[in-house]
Every structure is written in C-alpha cells, then in structure tokens.
Amino acid sequence: MSTLSVFMDVPLAHKLEGSLLKTYKQDDYPNKMFLAYRVCMTNEGHPWVSLVVQKTRLQISQDPSLNYEYLPTMGLKSFIQASLALLFGKHSQAIVENRVGGVHTVGDSGAFQLGVQFLRTWHKDARIVYIISSQKELHGLIFQDVGFTVYEYSVWDPKKLCMDPDILLNVVESKQIFPFFDIPCQGLYTTDLEEDTRILQYFVCQGFEFFCSQSLSKNFGIYDEGVGILVVVAVNNQQLLCVLSQLEGLAQALWLNPPNTGARIITSILCNPALLGEWKQSLKEVVENIMLTKEKVKEKLRLLGTPGSWGHITEQSGTHGYLGLSSQQVEYLVRKKHIYIPKNGQINFSCINANNINYITEGINEAVLLTEGSEMCLPKEKKP
Amino acid sequence: MSTLSVFMDVPLAHKLEGSLLKTYKQDDYPNKMFLAYRVCMTNEGHPWVSLVVQKTRLQISQDPSLNYEYLPTMGLKSFIQASLALLFGKHSQAIVENRVGGVHTVGDSGAFQLGVQFLRTWHKDARIVYIISSQKELHGLIFQDVGFTVYEYSVWDPKKLCMDPDILLNVVESKQIFPFFDIPCQGLYTTDLEEDTRILQYFVCQGFEFFCSQSLSKNFGIYDEGVGILVVVAVNNQQLLCVLSQLEGLAQALWLNPPNTGARIITSILCNPALLGEWKQSLKEVVENIMLTKEKVKEKLRLLGTPGSWGHITEQSGTHGYLGLSSQQVEYLVRKKHIYIPKNGQINFSCINANNINYITEGINEAVLLTEGSEMCLPKEKKP
C-alpha cells in the first residue's frame, strides 16, 4: 500500500472549542464550576427541558397518521408561520403585509450560515461585520470563513454597570449597515414573550429590512435538534419572494431538507392553546427562578459586605448577565477558585443553584477584596 | 416607510427543483405517474418505512433516561461507529488499522457539502469533478457553487444495455482523481448488505484514500431527518485525524450540531441483534418485492410481444434501473402517456405496483412500437 497520502498537506486543526470550556474540562479540581453554558440549566445542573415538550414528543411518536417524509427545502411551513407569529406577534403589520418570511434551518448556526452565504453572494461589496462580543466566538467564525472582516463591540458599559443600547442604535440608524439579529431564546429574558423581541418591532416600525436568526431549541429545551429559522424582513412582498427564492437554492446545497422532529414538536405546541399555555407557564417559572437566583446572589454579597454596588445583577434580564467584575477579578475566580467565567464577566445565572451559590458568592467576595486595583472599575457603594 | 430595498438587485431564483418533478406536479392528467422518486415506495405508493423504525421510535420516546442535549459537532459517536461497521464490515482491515472515520452530517447533501468545502480548502488546484449522470442534478450543484467545473459520465452502456464499471475504474485507477463515493441506500441493491458496498472494499484493498457519503435515511425509512455520514478513508490514523479535525471546524460553521433523532433510532437498531435482524429482514422483503416487480414487467412486455430483449431489466440490482429506452421512447411516455421518466430512462422500479403495472407496460409497448428509429438503440430480439 502506498504510504503517500493525498492529505499529506492537511495539518491537525486548532481546536475551535471555546478555550474556557476546554480549560474547564481539563481541570482536575473536584469542585470546579462552569458558569458559561449557552443553555438554561435546572437547579440540578442539567439543561432545562419544558415538560410540555416531553409530553408532546410522546404523543407524536404514538400518532400513526404522521408521515416521516422529506420536508421541502424551505422546511415545515406551519412551523415557520407559527414561529414568525411568535416572534413578531400575530397582528404584526409586517406579517399582514406579507413582507416577513423565513427558511427553516438546522439551528441558529444553520441560520447564520445561510444568511452569510446570501450576503456573500448578493452584497459582494459588504466585507465588514460588527458582532456583539459575547457572540463572536460562536458566530464570528461563520462570517470569517467566507471572507468577512469581523469587528466586535459590546453594549455593556463596564463603568456605569449597565447596558447601553445607544451604542448599537447609533451605528445602525444611519442605515449604512444591514442588521442581522440573533434571538436565541425568546421567553427566557423576561416573563413577557413580546417584550423579549421588542427590538425587532422597533426596527420593523422604522422601515428597516433585516435578517434574524430565530432559535427555538433553547426556549423549548430541544437541544439535540437544531430548530432554527432564518427570518427575512423586506420592504414588500415582491422583494421578500426574491430573497426567499435565492435562499432556497442555497439551502438546497447546504442540507437539502431540514430535520423535522424538533420543528414538529414545537408546531404542535404553538398551535394548541392548552399546550401553548403550559409552555408559557414553564418559561415563566424558569425566568422567575433566575430572578430569584440573582436576588439571592445580590443579598449574599450584601451580607458578606462585599465592596461595591450589586444592583446591576438584578437589573439585567435573562439567563445571561454581567457580574460587573474587572478582568483581574475574573482571572482570580478562574485561577484560584476554579469558577469558570468568560473574561467579560458575563455568566449564565441559571448555572447558580443551592449547591454552589455560597461557594460562588464567597469567591466573588474574595476576588473583590483581594484583587489589587479592582476598585478602579467599580463605582463607590451607594448608601441607601 | 422607505420603499427602496437593500435587496433591490436580488432577482427571483430559477427554481432548482428537478424539472421533471415540476412538470409532473403541473400536469392535470388524472392518471399521471412519476417513476423517478429518490426513495423506495411501498405497493400503496408511499415512501417505505422499516417497521422496526416505528417500534424503536416509540421505545425511545418512552425512555426517561435519555437526554436531549446538543450532540458534539462530530455527531453521535456510537452512530458513526455502528454505521462504519455496517459500511465496511466489522472486521474491515481499514477499521482495525484506525484509518477510517466519519463525521455525522445533515443527510447526504450535508455530507457532500462538508466534503466539498474540505476539498475547496485543501485541494485548491483540483477544479474539475466527474459526476455520475443520475446524480448530477442532486449533487452537482454543490460542487458548482464553490467553483468546480462539473462533467457528467454514465456507467450505463445504452448499446449493450448493461452497466460498464470499467468506465469508472479506468479513470480512477490512474490515481489521478480523488474518489468521492455515494452510498445512498445500502441493503436496497441486493439482499446482501456487504455485497452492496463491495466497490468500497475494493478501493480500500487497492490502497486508495477517499471520501464517501453514507446515507441511512432511505434504507431505514427516516426521510424527515437527514441521517448521513461523511466517511473518510486515509492511509493511516495520523492523516485521518488531521482530516477529521479540519472537517470538525467546517461542520462547526455549517450547523454546529447535527440532529440526533434519526441517528439515535438507527444506532439503537444497529447495536441490538434482535432489532438488527428485523431490519435486515425488512430490507430483504423490499428487495425481493422489487425483483418480483421487474420480473412482472419483463413478463408483461413478453406477453405484449414488445420488440427487443428485456433481460436487462431483471439483470440490474436495486430500486433504480434503466429501462433501456431511447430518448424518443422516453419522450413518448412522458408526453403521450403522462408517465414521467428521466431522459436517460432510469426509473425507480418500486414506483411500479399492481395498480399501475398494466398501464406502464402497455405504455412502453406503445412507445417502442410507435416511435420511429427506436430500433436503432435496441438489439435484435434473441429467440430462445
């Protein structure tokens, strides 16, 4: 046998897995903690699944009337319709005007891949993308691969310890850039599904055209089936149909038919008022639980007498939020306490539970007290 | 609202759906027939599903111990192992030598997309691809999209009315081209699973490195979940790991995590001797049924006294086979009889059943008798 390989010039790839998760996995410390999971975790430390999903999955598998044939390239039509109504609201003017559509994709990565391929083909002069820092590792690669130059920006103001959406709006409102939104977990920010996508309604009302990756894996708990939609908003139906038809050709080459199982479960839930109610209730419980966790973290830091104001923890919505720590403090937590937190200090609060909250808050307290120069990034504690 | 669209230069795409299927769908004739479906059909005219799949799907949905978390980018490990053992045989020397591996993909289109992206990245000088005619419409687009020039070739000899694999081997054996096989439905050619992939064993034994798209959607009947693997055979384990690591990065950008449901069902079947036995039996029944259909077609043509020798119908294996008709005869069947057949005359024999066999064979008879010049492509009838 020849030992000369046609692959002889192919080197071992640099592992693309998040370096933080990689370091965490290699850490032998028994009480190590990872606070940067992408998905919502239960109090027991497992990815959360809405109970109504399990019930619906069972019902579907027992239904002899269903077929398991190929979906069209554009995907499951009823799934797209129901998901768009969820995203924009049933009475959205843009939906009524038939200028909103979508392609059912293999998860949110698939939605970004499809959108990026379209932009590469039809907007050849656009070569620069600004991506929000926390999403850069996940989605930046997709843009880079096809030749975009990727810049990152943050809407978190580390001095004021709050979100500053003006950073985003100021850039976009000049209409010189094309917005590509990411709605990874509608319903897991606040207890109000519509409130969670208010930014989209705003851009629709302002007459913007845009793409949006809508993922339904995380807010239903169907992680093993990437359930995504590339949403397209155009100025009119004619333009929308042109874009969708081009996307169909691109999706045909990418995967030809998207997977059905997750989309079928979600459609069954969204189109049945009783199941929909159960799903909304399950989301509400998750969000309230996260709010409670944040309250507890803040209270424990107060009881420990940790310097600084921690109100920003409870002021942020959703599973993920900034702790408002300096990079030295974050480094202290990772190195000395084996609590794995991204450099920007944004953690997944659903990773904190009764078993680890004391260790984590005590760690934060230590980090703040012992890290030199940490005061520089924190405002003085306000006396009530 | 601005009516100037950022999409204003985007035209409506040319529909990529097979033109034959498109014409068929637009045909109002009540007894129209489509004999070119990609998948195996039942006698009732529905896509075939192995009974053991339905049973396993139900078992899985009732198993509370299973989780629905993200699969790794490379996919379900046990699924890849079981599928590679099925493809090459458990005792394959290449598997023992750890130089065979795979990436779990979104169906066979996903496998081709991933493989093509790798070739574009690592074999920049290779710009020409030869693709078997019947697969050109389906997979040629993927190569074309990234800049390959696609030539088609056929292994069907229309004069001798038989397959001529030398056409393939003569080109490939010079080792100047890189083989990219497509095994879309192992077990649906002959009643012997190993026999169906003999060409792969041959290339492994000859020391070739190659890619292979292995699809498990059609031989299990799980169409709505593209269940595929991009198989890599390298000269040694070191080279294999390099290629797989690069493929992982590409798959990460394409879909990040492949869908689980179909792969989980298939793995459960392949790893359980009782279920495996049931699956093999179901395949055997399908293949025997197709053989019977071909016998009946041949017999009916004999009884009708249709000129020509029709032995080639039963000499071919699998769901798809050449009728051995001239292009005029095919055109006659499509135009006059509303029997939709691709130009090369290759049909899916599982589309023929008790309800339509008479109409089809009578149509073929008419086409042969009435089409001028048709004798030119057919050998003289041999008297027994």
PDB file of N, CA, C and O in Angstrom, chain B residues 154-164 167 322:
ATOM      1  N   SER B 154     -21.548   8.405 -17.553  1.00  0.00           N
ATOM      2  CA  SER B 154     -22.525   7.370 -17.266  1.00  0.00           C
ATOM      3  C   SER B 154     -21.834   6.010 -17.312  1.00  0.00           C
ATOM      4  O   SER B 154     -20.953   5.786 -18.128  1.00  0.00           O
ATOM      5  N   VAL B 155     -22.207   5.129 -16.373  1.00  0.00           N
ATOM      6  CA  VAL B 155     -21.655   3.770 -16.428  1.00  0.00           C
ATOM      7  C   VAL B 155     -22.625   2.828 -17.156  1.00  0.00           C
ATOM      8  O   VAL B 155     -22.382   1.636 -17.263  1.00  0.00           O
ATOM      9  N   TRP B 156     -23.722   3.376 -17.640  1.00  0.00           N
ATOM     10  CA  TRP B 156     -24.715   2.564 -18.370  1.00  0.00           C
ATOM     11  C   TRP B 156     -24.373   2.582 -19.845  1.00  0.00           C
ATOM     12  O   TRP B 156     -24.231   3.649 -20.443  1.00  0.00           O
ATOM     13  N   ASP B 157     -24.212   1.417 -20.415  1.00  0.00           N
ATOM     14  CA  ASP B 157     -23.918   1.320 -21.844  1.00  0.00           C
ATOM     15  C   ASP B 157     -25.238   1.128 -22.586  1.00  0.00           C
ATOM     16  O   ASP B 157     -25.844   0.053 -22.513  1.00  0.00           O
ATOM     17  N   PRO B 158     -25.726   2.173 -23.303  1.00  0.00           N
ATOM     18  CA  PRO B 158     -27.061   2.076 -23.911  1.00  0.00           C
ATOM     19  C   PRO B 158     -27.105   1.128 -25.107  1.00  0.00           C
ATOM     20  O   PRO B 158     -28.187   0.703 -25.520  1.00  0.00           O
ATOM     21  N   LYS B 159     -25.937   0.781 -25.644  1.00  0.00           N
ATOM     22  CA  LYS B 159     -25.926  -0.170 -26.765  1.00  0.00           C
ATOM     23  C   LYS B 159     -25.999  -1.600 -26.242  1.00  0.00           C
ATOM     24  O   LYS B 159     -26.838  -2.393 -26.643  1.00  0.00           O
ATOM     25  N   LYS B 160     -25.101  -1.905 -25.271  1.00  0.00           N
ATOM     26  CA  LYS B 160     -25.064  -3.271 -24.732  1.00  0.00           C
ATOM     27  C   LYS B 160     -26.157  -3.491 -23.687  1.00  0.00           C
ATOM     28  O   LYS B 160     -26.336  -4.612 -23.195  1.00  0.00           O
ATOM     29  N   LEU B 161     -26.863  -2.415 -23.299  1.00  0.00           N
ATOM     30  CA  LEU B 161     -27.908  -2.475 -22.264  1.00  0.00           C
ATOM     31  C   LEU B 161     -27.403  -3.125 -20.982  1.00  0.00           C
ATOM     32  O   LEU B 161     -28.021  -4.054 -20.436  1.00  0.00           O
ATOM     33  N   CYS B 162     -26.243  -2.666 -20.511  1.00  0.00           N
ATOM     34  CA  CYS B 162     -25.722  -3.161 -19.240  1.00  0.00           C
ATOM     35  C   CYS B 162     -24.793  -2.116 -18.637  1.00  0.00           C
ATOM     36  O   CYS B 162     -24.391  -1.166 -19.306  1.00  0.00           O
ATOM     37  N   MET B 163     -24.470  -2.298 -17.350  1.00  0.00           N
ATOM     38  CA  MET B 163     -23.538  -1.413 -16.669  1.00  0.00           C
ATOM     39  C   MET B 163     -22.112  -1.737 -17.137  1.00  0.00           C
ATOM     40  O   MET B 163     -21.777  -2.906 -17.315  1.00  0.00           O
ATOM     41  N   ASP B 164     -21.299  -0.718 -17.280  1.00  0.00           N
ATOM     42  CA  ASP B 164     -19.907  -0.948 -17.644  1.00  0.00           C
ATOM     43  C   ASP B 164     -19.012  -0.243 -16.625  1.00  0.00           C
ATOM     44  O   ASP B 164     -18.598   0.895 -16.822  1.00  0.00           O
ATOM     45  N   ILE B 167     -15.669   1.924 -17.190  1.00  0.00           N
ATOM     46  CA  ILE B 167     -15.626   3.361 -17.483  1.00  0.00           C
ATOM     47  C   ILE B 167     -15.135   4.110 -16.250  1.00  0.00           C
ATOM     48  O   ILE B 167     -14.296   5.001 -16.326  1.00  0.00           O
ATOM     49  N   TYR B 322     -32.270   1.015 -15.379  1.00  0.00           N
ATOM     50  CA  TYR B 322     -32.534   1.543 -16.720  1.00  0.00           C
ATOM     51  C   TYR B 322     -33.560   0.670 -17.427  1.00  0.00           C
ATOM     52  O   TYR B 322     -33.472  -0.556 -17.400  1.00  0.00           O
TER      53      TYR B 322
END
